[in-house]
Amino acid sequence: MLNELRSIVQEVYASTDLESVLSIIVRRVKASMHTEVCSVYLRDQLGGFRLMATDGLNPSSVELVVLKLDEGLVGHVAAREEPINLDLAEDHPKYTYFPETGEERFSAFLGVPIIHQRTVMGVLVVQQAPKRKFDEGEEAFLVTMSAQLAGVIAHAEATGALRVFGPKESARFEGVSGSSGVSIGAGVVASPLADLNSVPFETCENTTDELAFFHTCLSAVRADIKKLGVTLESMLNKEERQLFEAYASMLDDTSLAQEVKLKITDGACASFAWSAVILEHVKTFSSMEDAYFRERASDIKDLGSRVLAYLQESTRKELVYPDQTILIGEDLTPSMLAEVPMDKLAGIVSVKGSSNSHIAILARSMGIPTVMGAVDLPFTRLSGKEMIVDGYRGNVYVDPDSALRTSYQAMLDEDKQLVAKLEGIKNLPSETKDGHHVALWVNTGLLADTMISLERGAQGVGLYRTEIPFMLRERFPSEKEQCKVYRDQLEAFAPYPVTMRTLDIGGDKALSYFPIEEDNPFLGWRGIRVTLDHPEIFLGQVRAMLKASEGLDNLRIMLPMVTNIDELDIARMLIDRAIEELKEEGFKIIPPDVGVMIEVPAAVFQVEAFAARVDFISVGSNDLTQYLLAVDRNNPRVADLYHSMHPSVLMALKAIVVGAHKQGVPVSICGELAGDPVGALLLMAMGYDILSMSATSLLKVKSLIRSVNLVDAKALLEEVIILPDTDAILRKLQHTLQSVGLEKIVRPSFH
Ligand code: PEP
Ligand code: MG
């Protein structure tokens, strides 16, 4: 049964349109369960459940039979959100007779709801003429099938929206907000070289030339493989040699080339045609029951990537970025962002990731409207398409109609006016009406956000993410190269302080040249754990920072992901060693302040012990939230559970300030909560000394701080921190802001 299940799901995954998905489901489920009928009903726009595919009922009734919620047995399954298993369907009070389906012949009925993200999308039904009860195993099979298929059906439905592309139709795709604001522009697909999944669809101009080019590339890979075979000959045994030959012969396989030829003749470019054919074959092989054949899928994939590399290498054109570029990709990286000229980057859409993924944080720091986790977006097909990115609601529209475009243009204009108005407070103090001052600093990492920070009048850097310059390179930067980058940063802000965090890789921050493969990367080798295991990397970095600060003396060093006191002790010892070495080498080094980030729950409970050993404490609320709530910050599926306004997070944040202040140590916060105006208000009320945020949030936060009294903020904090859940807290905050007329400043959704 398990094999059956896997094989059906694989076959379904291999098809791209809803119609074929449904027809596979009904045909295969009917066969596996040895029944006479299998049908799928899907919820339509009016909330009814419409027969969309059947194997066994009258095919002409497809799309005609519709049941309302709780109407008939199908509607009843949907309303109850539970399976219904009957041996004599016609005896059930909800039984409704539809002559057009020929249904009266079927007595046994088993229906299970198809539920995706808590919403009933449809009902999967099997039926049989003789009176019989489907047994527990069969019921479990259908329930499992339906749970597996729900996501695929949702994806196929969303993707199907693109088929109605036209001048008057806009297709909408949902994700989560990555960076607020809206933008209207043209799609540019960021596709890493030789990645079969991300090849953008393009048409070819001359079919004959394209076919010839395709065959040249095939021959080149064939030659490469032959050469490799000769080199390895003596090392391979007979079976391995045979395998190798079979591998090479796949390229001679005329059927593979034939399929590609058909697609090219239909107008697709060679790289798209090739990747589409290979992906289809990979899916077919992966779905095979025989383990040997299943494993061949990875051979095909490997071969596919080799040919694709040739196809792309020789056609690689300089990407042309339109004036309003919407950068789209499956899994965007900082270097892909950095490649787009800053003045042309209007919006970002990522299929993977969530609102606190690092790419979203970078987008926020540059003020680029961004949608993350748009999992159903057929992104390879969007090159050059007109798109709207709604970073407030987390929606993406493709081919918008004119009414939609006009309303978003109005929103864009309003946002611009708000930003222009805020410019006026750039040089005013960040002070409440009753005279409480709270320092507003910025988080930086890219050159672009450094520039914005200076323009917005930032008075310090609370977090310089040193891993970003590491991510923009193809190897570890040398001490000298690092020194230059750090010096630029320190000089740009001097005499204001710059807090440089030591390398924080792992989790969703990967270095292409230092891959970390783990099942559970956010609980794995991250941050200080990596650098303490590689003291040469840590020391090189700290030496570069110290040298860069010579004569400026505005450096602060901060340690990420610290969980144990001894990690801090060892890191401090290494920093002291670097200082001594440099002094011996003749540098004039003034020892910088050293601080620790509190972002692991264990550190919250030991905050006093940490505070006693450092010059400052800084809270990484992004990670602290993910670890306290056990919600992966990078996973769109649980995005609505990730919330820094959760009562437990607020209580932990308050406990940190109290503990650190007991030791007389200043506390800052550099997680995204600090850049949310309402979050900033609560943090100020808790006693945070410094709020460090994306540069684009700075003036909004300042504006709100300047509009309130500290006493009122403290009273509000006392009221919300005792509320039972996030929703209650958000409602209370919203209500309070509305009642004092400040809700305009905080339009972006709370994170
Ligand atoms: C944090 O975790 O809050 C933080 C500032 O660090 P990062 O987002 O880079 O992990
Ligand atoms: Mg962190």
PDB file of N, CA and C and ligand atoms in Angstrom, residues 358 361 463 465 467 501 504 509 522 526 560-561 597-599 619-624 626-627 633 670-671, ligand 2:
ATOM      1  N   HIS A 358      16.962  35.638   5.818  1.00  0.00           N
ATOM      2  CA  HIS A 358      17.911  36.740   5.700  1.00  0.00           C
ATOM      3  C   HIS A 358      17.740  37.565   4.438  1.00  0.00           C
ATOM      4  N   ILE A 361      15.301  40.169   5.248  1.00  0.00           N
ATOM      5  CA  ILE A 361      15.886  41.194   6.122  1.00  0.00           C
ATOM      6  C   ILE A 361      16.715  42.176   5.290  1.00  0.00           C
ATOM      7  N   LEU A 463      24.239  46.468  14.418  1.00  0.00           N
ATOM      8  CA  LEU A 463      24.574  45.142  13.885  1.00  0.00           C
ATOM      9  C   LEU A 463      25.100  45.302  12.470  1.00  0.00           C
ATOM     10  N   ARG A 465      26.328  42.900   9.715  1.00  0.00           N
ATOM     11  CA  ARG A 465      26.346  41.449   9.456  1.00  0.00           C
ATOM     12  C   ARG A 465      27.557  41.120   8.583  1.00  0.00           C
ATOM     13  N   GLU A 467      28.796  38.446   7.707  1.00  0.00           N
ATOM     14  CA  GLU A 467      28.715  37.299   6.792  1.00  0.00           C
ATOM     15  C   GLU A 467      28.316  37.732   5.382  1.00  0.00           C
ATOM     16  N   ARG A 501      29.486  42.086  14.072  1.00  0.00           N
ATOM     17  CA  ARG A 501      29.236  40.745  14.585  1.00  0.00           C
ATOM     18  C   ARG A 501      30.206  39.769  13.917  1.00  0.00           C
ATOM     19  N   ASP A 504      28.491  34.870  11.208  1.00  0.00           N
ATOM     20  CA  ASP A 504      27.314  34.126  11.670  1.00  0.00           C
ATOM     21  C   ASP A 504      26.753  33.333  10.497  1.00  0.00           C
ATOM     22  N   LYS A 509      22.018  30.919   6.148  1.00  0.00           N
ATOM     23  CA  LYS A 509      23.098  31.719   5.568  1.00  0.00           C
ATOM     24  C   LYS A 509      24.252  30.802   5.168  1.00  0.00           C
ATOM     25  N   PHE A 522      19.105  24.957  11.630  1.00  0.00           N
ATOM     26  CA  PHE A 522      18.941  26.020  12.632  1.00  0.00           C
ATOM     27  C   PHE A 522      19.289  25.536  14.040  1.00  0.00           C
ATOM     28  N   ARG A 526      26.087  26.577  13.733  1.00  0.00           N
ATOM     29  CA  ARG A 526      25.740  27.954  13.375  1.00  0.00           C
ATOM     30  C   ARG A 526      26.580  28.915  14.181  1.00  0.00           C
ATOM     31  N   PRO A 560      27.608  36.041  18.029  1.00  0.00           N
ATOM     32  CA  PRO A 560      26.267  35.508  17.775  1.00  0.00           C
ATOM     33  C   PRO A 560      26.059  34.090  18.297  1.00  0.00           C
ATOM     34  N   MET A 561      24.803  33.742  18.579  1.00  0.00           N
ATOM     35  CA  MET A 561      24.388  32.361  18.868  1.00  0.00           C
ATOM     36  C   MET A 561      25.088  31.733  20.072  1.00  0.00           C
ATOM     37  N   MET A 597      25.292  38.322  21.926  1.00  0.00           N
ATOM     38  CA  MET A 597      23.888  38.360  21.505  1.00  0.00           C
ATOM     39  C   MET A 597      23.094  37.365  22.327  1.00  0.00           C
ATOM     40  N   ILE A 598      21.924  37.788  22.734  1.00  0.00           N
ATOM     41  CA  ILE A 598      21.033  36.852  23.415  1.00  0.00           C
ATOM     42  C   ILE A 598      19.993  36.451  22.373  1.00  0.00           C
ATOM     43  N   GLU A 599      20.140  35.244  21.863  1.00  0.00           N
ATOM     44  CA  GLU A 599      19.181  34.779  20.846  1.00  0.00           C
ATOM     45  C   GLU A 599      18.809  33.312  21.021  1.00  0.00           C
ATOM     46  N   VAL A 619      20.115  41.903  21.854  1.00  0.00           N
ATOM     47  CA  VAL A 619      19.164  40.801  21.683  1.00  0.00           C
ATOM     48  C   VAL A 619      18.890  40.558  20.200  1.00  0.00           C
ATOM     49  N   GLY A 620      19.039  39.303  19.796  1.00  0.00           N
ATOM     50  CA  GLY A 620      18.676  38.899  18.429  1.00  0.00           C
ATOM     51  C   GLY A 620      17.271  38.329  18.490  1.00  0.00           C
ATOM     52  N   SER A 621      16.289  39.213  18.384  1.00  0.00           N
ATOM     53  CA  SER A 621      14.910  38.737  18.604  1.00  0.00           C
ATOM     54  C   SER A 621      14.413  37.840  17.465  1.00  0.00           C
ATOM     55  N   ASN A 622      15.073  37.901  16.301  1.00  0.00           N
ATOM     56  CA  ASN A 622      14.622  37.022  15.206  1.00  0.00           C
ATOM     57  C   ASN A 622      14.847  35.564  15.588  1.00  0.00           C
ATOM     58  N   ASP A 623      16.052  35.278  16.022  1.00  0.00           N
ATOM     59  CA  ASP A 623      16.333  33.896  16.415  1.00  0.00           C
ATOM     60  C   ASP A 623      15.676  33.556  17.737  1.00  0.00           C
ATOM     61  N   LEU A 624      15.667  34.522  18.664  1.00  0.00           N
ATOM     62  CA  LEU A 624      15.053  34.233  19.967  1.00  0.00           C
ATOM     63  C   LEU A 624      13.584  33.828  19.765  1.00  0.00           C
ATOM     64  N   GLN A 626      12.257  32.457  17.031  1.00  0.00           N
ATOM     65  CA  GLN A 626      12.157  31.124  16.411  1.00  0.00           C
ATOM     66  C   GLN A 626      12.456  30.019  17.419  1.00  0.00           C
ATOM     67  N   TYR A 627      13.416  30.257  18.321  1.00  0.00           N
ATOM     68  CA  TYR A 627      13.761  29.193  19.266  1.00  0.00           C
ATOM     69  C   TYR A 627      12.760  29.104  20.427  1.00  0.00           C
ATOM     70  N   ARG A 633      12.122  30.165  11.247  1.00  0.00           N
ATOM     71  CA  ARG A 633      11.897  31.498  10.690  1.00  0.00           C
ATOM     72  C   ARG A 633      11.904  31.503   9.170  1.00  0.00           C
ATOM     73  N   CYS A 670      18.662  44.121  18.142  1.00  0.00           N
ATOM     74  CA  CYS A 670      18.907  44.321  16.709  1.00  0.00           C
ATOM     75  C   CYS A 670      18.066  43.390  15.853  1.00  0.00           C
ATOM     76  N   GLY A 671      17.093  42.720  16.465  1.00  0.00           N
ATOM     77  CA  GLY A 671      16.169  41.900  15.669  1.00  0.00           C
ATOM     78  C   GLY A 671      15.151  42.805  15.003  1.00  0.00           C
TER      79      GLY A 671
HETATM   80 MG    MG B   2      20.421  35.739  14.765  1.00  0.00          MG
END
